[in-house]
Tab-separated table of C-alpha atoms and ligand atoms in Angstrom:
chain	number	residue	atom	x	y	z
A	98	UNK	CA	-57.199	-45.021	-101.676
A	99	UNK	CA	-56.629	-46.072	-105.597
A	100	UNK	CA	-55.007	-42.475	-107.062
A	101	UNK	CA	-54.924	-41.389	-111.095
A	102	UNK	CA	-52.494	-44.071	-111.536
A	103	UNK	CA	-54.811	-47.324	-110.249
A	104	UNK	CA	-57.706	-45.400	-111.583
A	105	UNK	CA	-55.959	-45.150	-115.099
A	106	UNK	CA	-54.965	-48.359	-115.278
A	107	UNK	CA	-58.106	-50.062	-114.416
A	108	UNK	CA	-60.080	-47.683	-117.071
A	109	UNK	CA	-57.739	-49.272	-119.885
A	110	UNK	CA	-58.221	-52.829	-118.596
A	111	UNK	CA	-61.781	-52.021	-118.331
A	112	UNK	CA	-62.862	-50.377	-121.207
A	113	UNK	CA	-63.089	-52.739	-123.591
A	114	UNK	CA	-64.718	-55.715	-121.382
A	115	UNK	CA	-67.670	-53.322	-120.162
A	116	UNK	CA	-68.558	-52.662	-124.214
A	117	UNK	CA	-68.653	-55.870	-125.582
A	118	UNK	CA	-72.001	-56.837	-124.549
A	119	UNK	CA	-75.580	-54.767	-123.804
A	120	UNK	CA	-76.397	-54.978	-119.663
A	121	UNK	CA	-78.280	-57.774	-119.176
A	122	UNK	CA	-79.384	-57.231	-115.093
A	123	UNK	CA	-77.988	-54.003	-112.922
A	124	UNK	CA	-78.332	-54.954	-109.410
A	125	UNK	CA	-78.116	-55.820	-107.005
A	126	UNK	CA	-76.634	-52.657	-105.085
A	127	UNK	CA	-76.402	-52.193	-101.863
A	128	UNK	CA	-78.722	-49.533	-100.303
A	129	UNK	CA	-75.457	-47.231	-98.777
A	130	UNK	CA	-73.289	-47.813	-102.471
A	131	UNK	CA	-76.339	-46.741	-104.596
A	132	UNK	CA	-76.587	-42.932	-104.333
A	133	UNK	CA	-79.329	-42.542	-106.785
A	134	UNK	CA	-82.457	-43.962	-107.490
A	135	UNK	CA	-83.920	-41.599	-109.990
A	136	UNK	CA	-83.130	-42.517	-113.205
A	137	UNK	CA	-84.089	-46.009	-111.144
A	138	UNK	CA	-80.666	-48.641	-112.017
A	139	UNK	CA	-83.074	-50.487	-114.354
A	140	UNK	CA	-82.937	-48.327	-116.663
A	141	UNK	CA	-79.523	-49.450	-117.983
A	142	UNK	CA	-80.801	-52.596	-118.683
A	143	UNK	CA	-80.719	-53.396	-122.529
A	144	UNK	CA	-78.446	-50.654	-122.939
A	145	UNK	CA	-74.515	-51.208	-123.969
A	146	UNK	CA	-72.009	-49.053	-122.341
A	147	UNK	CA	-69.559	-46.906	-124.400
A	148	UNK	CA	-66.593	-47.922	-122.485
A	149	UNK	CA	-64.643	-47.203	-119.700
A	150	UNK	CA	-63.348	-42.944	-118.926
A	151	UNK	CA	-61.928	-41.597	-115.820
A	152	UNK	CA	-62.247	-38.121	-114.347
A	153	UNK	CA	-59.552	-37.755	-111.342
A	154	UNK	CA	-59.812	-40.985	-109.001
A	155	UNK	CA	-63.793	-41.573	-110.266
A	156	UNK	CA	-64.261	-44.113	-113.094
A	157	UNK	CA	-67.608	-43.177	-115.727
A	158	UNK	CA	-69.125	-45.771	-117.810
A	159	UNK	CA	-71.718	-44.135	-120.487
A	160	UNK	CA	-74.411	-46.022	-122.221
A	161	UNK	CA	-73.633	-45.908	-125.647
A	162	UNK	CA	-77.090	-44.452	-126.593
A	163	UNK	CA	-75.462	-41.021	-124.692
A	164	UNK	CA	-78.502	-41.111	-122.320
A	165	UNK	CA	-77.242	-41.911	-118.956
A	166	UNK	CA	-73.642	-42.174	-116.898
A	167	UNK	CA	-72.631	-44.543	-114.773
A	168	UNK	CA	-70.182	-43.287	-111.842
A	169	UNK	CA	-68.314	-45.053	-109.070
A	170	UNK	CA	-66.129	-43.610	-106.514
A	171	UNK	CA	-64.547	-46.169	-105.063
A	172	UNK	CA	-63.518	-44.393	-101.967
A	173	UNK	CA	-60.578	-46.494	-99.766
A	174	UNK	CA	-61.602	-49.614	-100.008
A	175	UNK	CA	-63.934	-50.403	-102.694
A	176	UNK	CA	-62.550	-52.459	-105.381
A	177	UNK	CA	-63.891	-52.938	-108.899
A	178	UNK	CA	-63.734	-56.450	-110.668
A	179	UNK	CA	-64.669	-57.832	-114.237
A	180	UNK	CA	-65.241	-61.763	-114.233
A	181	UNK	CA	-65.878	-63.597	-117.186
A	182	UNK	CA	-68.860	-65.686	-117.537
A	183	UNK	CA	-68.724	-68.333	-115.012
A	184	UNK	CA	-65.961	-67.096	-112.761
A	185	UNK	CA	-67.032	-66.976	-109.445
A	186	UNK	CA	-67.298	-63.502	-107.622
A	187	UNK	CA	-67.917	-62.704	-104.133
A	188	UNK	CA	-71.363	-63.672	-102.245
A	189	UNK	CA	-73.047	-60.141	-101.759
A	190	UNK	CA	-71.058	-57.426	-103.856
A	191	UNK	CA	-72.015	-54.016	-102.798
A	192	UNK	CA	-73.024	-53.372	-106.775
A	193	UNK	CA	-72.840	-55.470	-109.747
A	194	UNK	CA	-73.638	-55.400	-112.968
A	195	UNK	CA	-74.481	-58.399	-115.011
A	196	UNK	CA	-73.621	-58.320	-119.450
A	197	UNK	CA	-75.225	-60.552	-121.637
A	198	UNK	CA	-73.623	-63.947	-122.171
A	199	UNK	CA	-72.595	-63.778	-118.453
A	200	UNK	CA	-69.559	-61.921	-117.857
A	201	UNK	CA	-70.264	-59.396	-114.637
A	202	UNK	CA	-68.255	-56.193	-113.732
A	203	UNK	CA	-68.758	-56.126	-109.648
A	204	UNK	CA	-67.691	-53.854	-106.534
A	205	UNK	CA	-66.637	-54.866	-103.478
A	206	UNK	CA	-65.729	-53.317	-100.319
A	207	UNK	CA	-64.076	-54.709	-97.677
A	208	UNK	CA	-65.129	-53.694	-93.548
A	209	UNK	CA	-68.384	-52.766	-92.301
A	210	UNK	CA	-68.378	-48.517	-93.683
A	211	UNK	CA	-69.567	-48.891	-96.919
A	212	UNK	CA	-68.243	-45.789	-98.267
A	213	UNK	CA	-67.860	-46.120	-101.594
A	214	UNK	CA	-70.480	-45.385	-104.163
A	215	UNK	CA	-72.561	-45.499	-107.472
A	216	UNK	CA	-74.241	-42.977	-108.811
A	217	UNK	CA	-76.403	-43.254	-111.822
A	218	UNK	CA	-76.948	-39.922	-113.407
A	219	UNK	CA	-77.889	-38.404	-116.855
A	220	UNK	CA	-74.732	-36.699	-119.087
A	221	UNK	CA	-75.746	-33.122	-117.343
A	222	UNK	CA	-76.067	-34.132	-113.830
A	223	UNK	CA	-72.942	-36.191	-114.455
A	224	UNK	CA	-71.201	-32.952	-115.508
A	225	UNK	CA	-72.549	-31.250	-112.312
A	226	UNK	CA	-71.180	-33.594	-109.909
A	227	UNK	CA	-67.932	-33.303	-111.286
A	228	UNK	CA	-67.568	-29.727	-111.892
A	229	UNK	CA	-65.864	-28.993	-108.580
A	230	UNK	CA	-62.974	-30.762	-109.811
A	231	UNK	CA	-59.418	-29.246	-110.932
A	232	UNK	CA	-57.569	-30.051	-113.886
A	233	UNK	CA	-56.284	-33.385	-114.076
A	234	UNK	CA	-52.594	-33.660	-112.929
A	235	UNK	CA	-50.996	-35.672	-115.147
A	236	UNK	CA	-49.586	-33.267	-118.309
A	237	UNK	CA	-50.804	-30.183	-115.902
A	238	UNK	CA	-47.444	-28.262	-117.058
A	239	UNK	CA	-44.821	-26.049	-115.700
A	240	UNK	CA	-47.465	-22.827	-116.359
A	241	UNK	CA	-50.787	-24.538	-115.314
A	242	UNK	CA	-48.868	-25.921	-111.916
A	243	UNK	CA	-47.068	-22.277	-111.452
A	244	UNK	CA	-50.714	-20.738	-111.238
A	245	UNK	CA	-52.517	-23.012	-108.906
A	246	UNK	CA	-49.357	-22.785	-106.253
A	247	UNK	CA	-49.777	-19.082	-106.359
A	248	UNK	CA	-53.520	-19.204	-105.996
A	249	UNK	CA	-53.350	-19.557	-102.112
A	250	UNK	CA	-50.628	-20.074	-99.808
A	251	UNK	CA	-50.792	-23.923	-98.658
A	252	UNK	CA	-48.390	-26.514	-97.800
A	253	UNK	CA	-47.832	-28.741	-100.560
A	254	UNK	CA	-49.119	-31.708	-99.172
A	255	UNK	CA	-52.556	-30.658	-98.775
A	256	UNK	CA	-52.353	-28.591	-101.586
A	257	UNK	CA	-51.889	-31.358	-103.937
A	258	UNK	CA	-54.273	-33.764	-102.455
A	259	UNK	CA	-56.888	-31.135	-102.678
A	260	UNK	CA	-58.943	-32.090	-105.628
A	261	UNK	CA	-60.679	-29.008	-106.344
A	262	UNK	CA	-57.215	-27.272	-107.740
A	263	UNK	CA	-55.958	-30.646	-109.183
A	264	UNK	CA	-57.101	-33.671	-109.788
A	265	UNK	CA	-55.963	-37.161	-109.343
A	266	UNK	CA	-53.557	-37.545	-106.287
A	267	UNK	CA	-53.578	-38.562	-102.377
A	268	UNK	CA	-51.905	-39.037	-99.912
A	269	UNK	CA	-49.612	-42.087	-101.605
A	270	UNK	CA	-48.418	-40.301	-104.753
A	271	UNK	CA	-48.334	-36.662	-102.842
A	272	UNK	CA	-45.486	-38.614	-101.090
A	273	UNK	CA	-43.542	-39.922	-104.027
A	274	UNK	CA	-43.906	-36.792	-106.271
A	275	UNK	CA	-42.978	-34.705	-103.281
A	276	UNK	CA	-39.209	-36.932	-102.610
A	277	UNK	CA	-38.536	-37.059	-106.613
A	278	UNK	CA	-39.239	-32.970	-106.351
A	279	UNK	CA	-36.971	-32.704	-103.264
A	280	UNK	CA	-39.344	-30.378	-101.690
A	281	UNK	CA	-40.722	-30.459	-98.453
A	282	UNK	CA	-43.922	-31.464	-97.496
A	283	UNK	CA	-44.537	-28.542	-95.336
A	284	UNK	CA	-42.934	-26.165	-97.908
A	285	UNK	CA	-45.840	-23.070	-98.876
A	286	UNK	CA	-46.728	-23.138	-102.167
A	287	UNK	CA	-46.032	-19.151	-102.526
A	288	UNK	CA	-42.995	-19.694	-101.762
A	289	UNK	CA	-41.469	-21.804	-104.620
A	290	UNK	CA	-38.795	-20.383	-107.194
A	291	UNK	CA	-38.986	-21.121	-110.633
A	292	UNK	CA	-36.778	-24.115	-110.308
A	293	UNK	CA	-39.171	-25.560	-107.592
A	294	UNK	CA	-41.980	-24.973	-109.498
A	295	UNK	CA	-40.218	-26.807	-112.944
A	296	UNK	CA	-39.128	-29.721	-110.791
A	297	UNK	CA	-42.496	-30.282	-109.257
A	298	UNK	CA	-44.258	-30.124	-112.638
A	299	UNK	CA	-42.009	-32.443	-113.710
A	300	UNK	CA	-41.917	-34.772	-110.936
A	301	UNK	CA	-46.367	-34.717	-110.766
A	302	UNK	CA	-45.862	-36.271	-114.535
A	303	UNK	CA	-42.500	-38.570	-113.883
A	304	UNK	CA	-44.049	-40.433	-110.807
A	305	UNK	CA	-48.099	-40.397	-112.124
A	306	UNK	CA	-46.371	-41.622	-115.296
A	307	UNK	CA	-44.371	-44.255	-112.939
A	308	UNK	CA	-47.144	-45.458	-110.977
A	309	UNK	CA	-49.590	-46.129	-114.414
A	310	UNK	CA	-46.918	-48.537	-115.600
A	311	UNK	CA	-46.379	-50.496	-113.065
A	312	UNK	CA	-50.044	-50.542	-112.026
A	313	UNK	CA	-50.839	-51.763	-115.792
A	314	UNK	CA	-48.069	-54.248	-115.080
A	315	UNK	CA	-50.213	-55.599	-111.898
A	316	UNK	CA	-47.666	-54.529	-109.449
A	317	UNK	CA	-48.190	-54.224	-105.540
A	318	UNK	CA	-48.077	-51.623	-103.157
A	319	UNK	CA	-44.732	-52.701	-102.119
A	320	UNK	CA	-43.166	-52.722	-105.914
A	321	UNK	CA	-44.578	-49.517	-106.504
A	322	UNK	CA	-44.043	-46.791	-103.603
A	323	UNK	CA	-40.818	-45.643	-103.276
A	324	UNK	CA	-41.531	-43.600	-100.038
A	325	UNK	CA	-45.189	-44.094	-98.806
A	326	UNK	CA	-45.374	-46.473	-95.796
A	327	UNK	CA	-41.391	-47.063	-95.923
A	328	UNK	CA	-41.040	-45.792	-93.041
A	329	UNK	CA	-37.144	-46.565	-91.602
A	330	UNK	CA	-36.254	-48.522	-95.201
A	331	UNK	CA	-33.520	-46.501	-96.558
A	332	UNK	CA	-34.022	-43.945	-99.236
A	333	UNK	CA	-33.540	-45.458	-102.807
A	334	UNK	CA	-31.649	-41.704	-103.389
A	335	UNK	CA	-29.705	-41.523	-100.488
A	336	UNK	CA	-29.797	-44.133	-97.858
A	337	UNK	CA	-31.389	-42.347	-95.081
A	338	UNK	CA	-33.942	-43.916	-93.303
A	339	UNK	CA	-37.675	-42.728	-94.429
A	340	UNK	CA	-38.975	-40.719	-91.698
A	341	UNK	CA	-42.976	-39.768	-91.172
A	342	UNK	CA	-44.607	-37.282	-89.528
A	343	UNK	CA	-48.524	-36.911	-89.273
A	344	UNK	CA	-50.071	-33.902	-90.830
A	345	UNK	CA	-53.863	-33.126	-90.836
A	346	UNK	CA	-55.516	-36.558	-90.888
A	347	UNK	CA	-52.524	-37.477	-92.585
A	348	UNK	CA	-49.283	-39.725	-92.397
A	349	UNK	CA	-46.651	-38.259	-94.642
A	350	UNK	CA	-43.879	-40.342	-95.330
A	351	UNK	CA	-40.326	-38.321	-96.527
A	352	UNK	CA	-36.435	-38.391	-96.641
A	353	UNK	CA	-35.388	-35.770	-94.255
A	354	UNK	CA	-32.057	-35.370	-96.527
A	355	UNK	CA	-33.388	-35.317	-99.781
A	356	UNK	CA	-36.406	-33.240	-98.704
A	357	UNK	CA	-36.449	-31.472	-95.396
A	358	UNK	CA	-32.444	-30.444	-95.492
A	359	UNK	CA	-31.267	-32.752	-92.632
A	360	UNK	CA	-34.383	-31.202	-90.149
A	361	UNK	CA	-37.259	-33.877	-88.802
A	362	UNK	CA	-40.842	-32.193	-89.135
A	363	UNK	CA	-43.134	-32.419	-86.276
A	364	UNK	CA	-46.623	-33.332	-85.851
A	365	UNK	CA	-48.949	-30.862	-86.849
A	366	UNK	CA	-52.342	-32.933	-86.136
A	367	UNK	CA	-55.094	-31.075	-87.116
A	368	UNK	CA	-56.142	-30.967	-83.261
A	369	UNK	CA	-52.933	-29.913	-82.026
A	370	UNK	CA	-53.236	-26.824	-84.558
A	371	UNK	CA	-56.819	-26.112	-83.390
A	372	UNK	CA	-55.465	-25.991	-79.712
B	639	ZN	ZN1	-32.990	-39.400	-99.473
């Protein structure tokens, strides 16, 4: 799933190309991506968007008039594209949105689950739907970060994938700022020193920082993690092989000596806890 950093970095490409021209056709969408229909999508026609924001991994396009808000999720696998006028796209995108003068700003999804989705909502509804959300994690701070691991006592996987008490990172960056903290992925939050907590806050900002540049740079997967999905490739730190270990619904990826003090961390699959 696209974290803050592939969000980010498609808000900046995007953000000028959606403004330049008033929305000439919305539509089509398809029936499971479209999660509203009242305001119905026509209603953006004629209207220019303001540009391009992001709140945690969900892009929001405003019309410029400050009347409605566009919002896409794109989930795991949806993908957002902006071709020019005359570029071809793909046959039946699961939402697009056609400008004047031709140039078309489209979502795909690839498989049969079409899971991600469009909402189109008015400023106040938009503000609803995202007021479950935490502060966003990039620039959190040494204070901010301090609070939210002493809120509840969680592992610090989960707890920084969980969305609600920050915003912005999954599973693939929860792996990278985890090895540049040298903490353990099954490590309680309560249960951090000062020093933890410092190198956390500043690993959350070193690796989202990271992972925007080289995103805005076009790199892959494979340029950018460090840790997630490397399993057996030694660690860039130390050499040892990358070990993983499923957690939750989870695969966690992690250097068992930079992180985990020489020990290898079992399996804790949600149904093995619930036994
Ligand atoms: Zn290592």
């Amino acid at each position: 799933m696209p974290e803050l950093p592939e969000m980010e970095a498609w808000r900046r490409q995007l953000n000028d190309p959606v403004s330049a021209f008033p929305i000439a056709k919305a539509g089509p969408a398809h029936i499971a991506t479209l999660k509203t229909y009242d305001p119905p999508i026509a209603m953006l026609e004629g209207r220019r968007l303001a540009g391009a924001e992001r709140r945690a991994k969900r892009l929001l396009f405003p019309t410029d008039d400050g009347e409605l808000v566009l919002l896409v999720h794109l989930m795991t696998a949806g993908r957002l594209k902006f071709l020019r006028a005359g570029e071809t796209g793909p046959k039946t995108p699961a939402f697009q949105l056609e400008f004047q003068g031709g140039s078309r700003l489209v979502l795909t999804e690839a498989g049969a689950k079409k899971r991600a989705g469009v909402w189109l909502l008015t400023p106040a509804a938009a503000e609803a739907e995202l007021a479950h959300l935490g502060p966003e994690a990039l620039g959190l701070g040494v204070e901010r970060l301090g609070e939210i691991l002493g809120g509840e006592s969680r592992r610090l996987h989960s707890l920084l994938r969980d969305q609600r008490l920050l915003a912005g990172i999954g599973r693939a960056w929860a792996n990278e700022i985890l090895h540049t903290a040298r903490l353990s992925p099954f490590q309680l939050s309560r249960e951090l020193d000062e020093d933890e907590i410092a190198r956390l806050a500043a690993a959350i900002d070193d690796e989202l920082a990271r992972g925007l540049e080289l995103r805005e740079r076009g790199a892959s997967d494979k340029k950018t993690y460090r840790v997630h999905d490397k399993l057996g490739e030694p660690c860039f730190v130390c050499g040892t092989p990358i070990a993983r270990v499923d957690y939750e619904e989870h695969t966690v990826y992690y250097c068992p000596e930079c992180q985990t003090s020489g020990r290898v961390l079992k399996d804790r699959r949600l149904s093995r806890l619930l036994r």
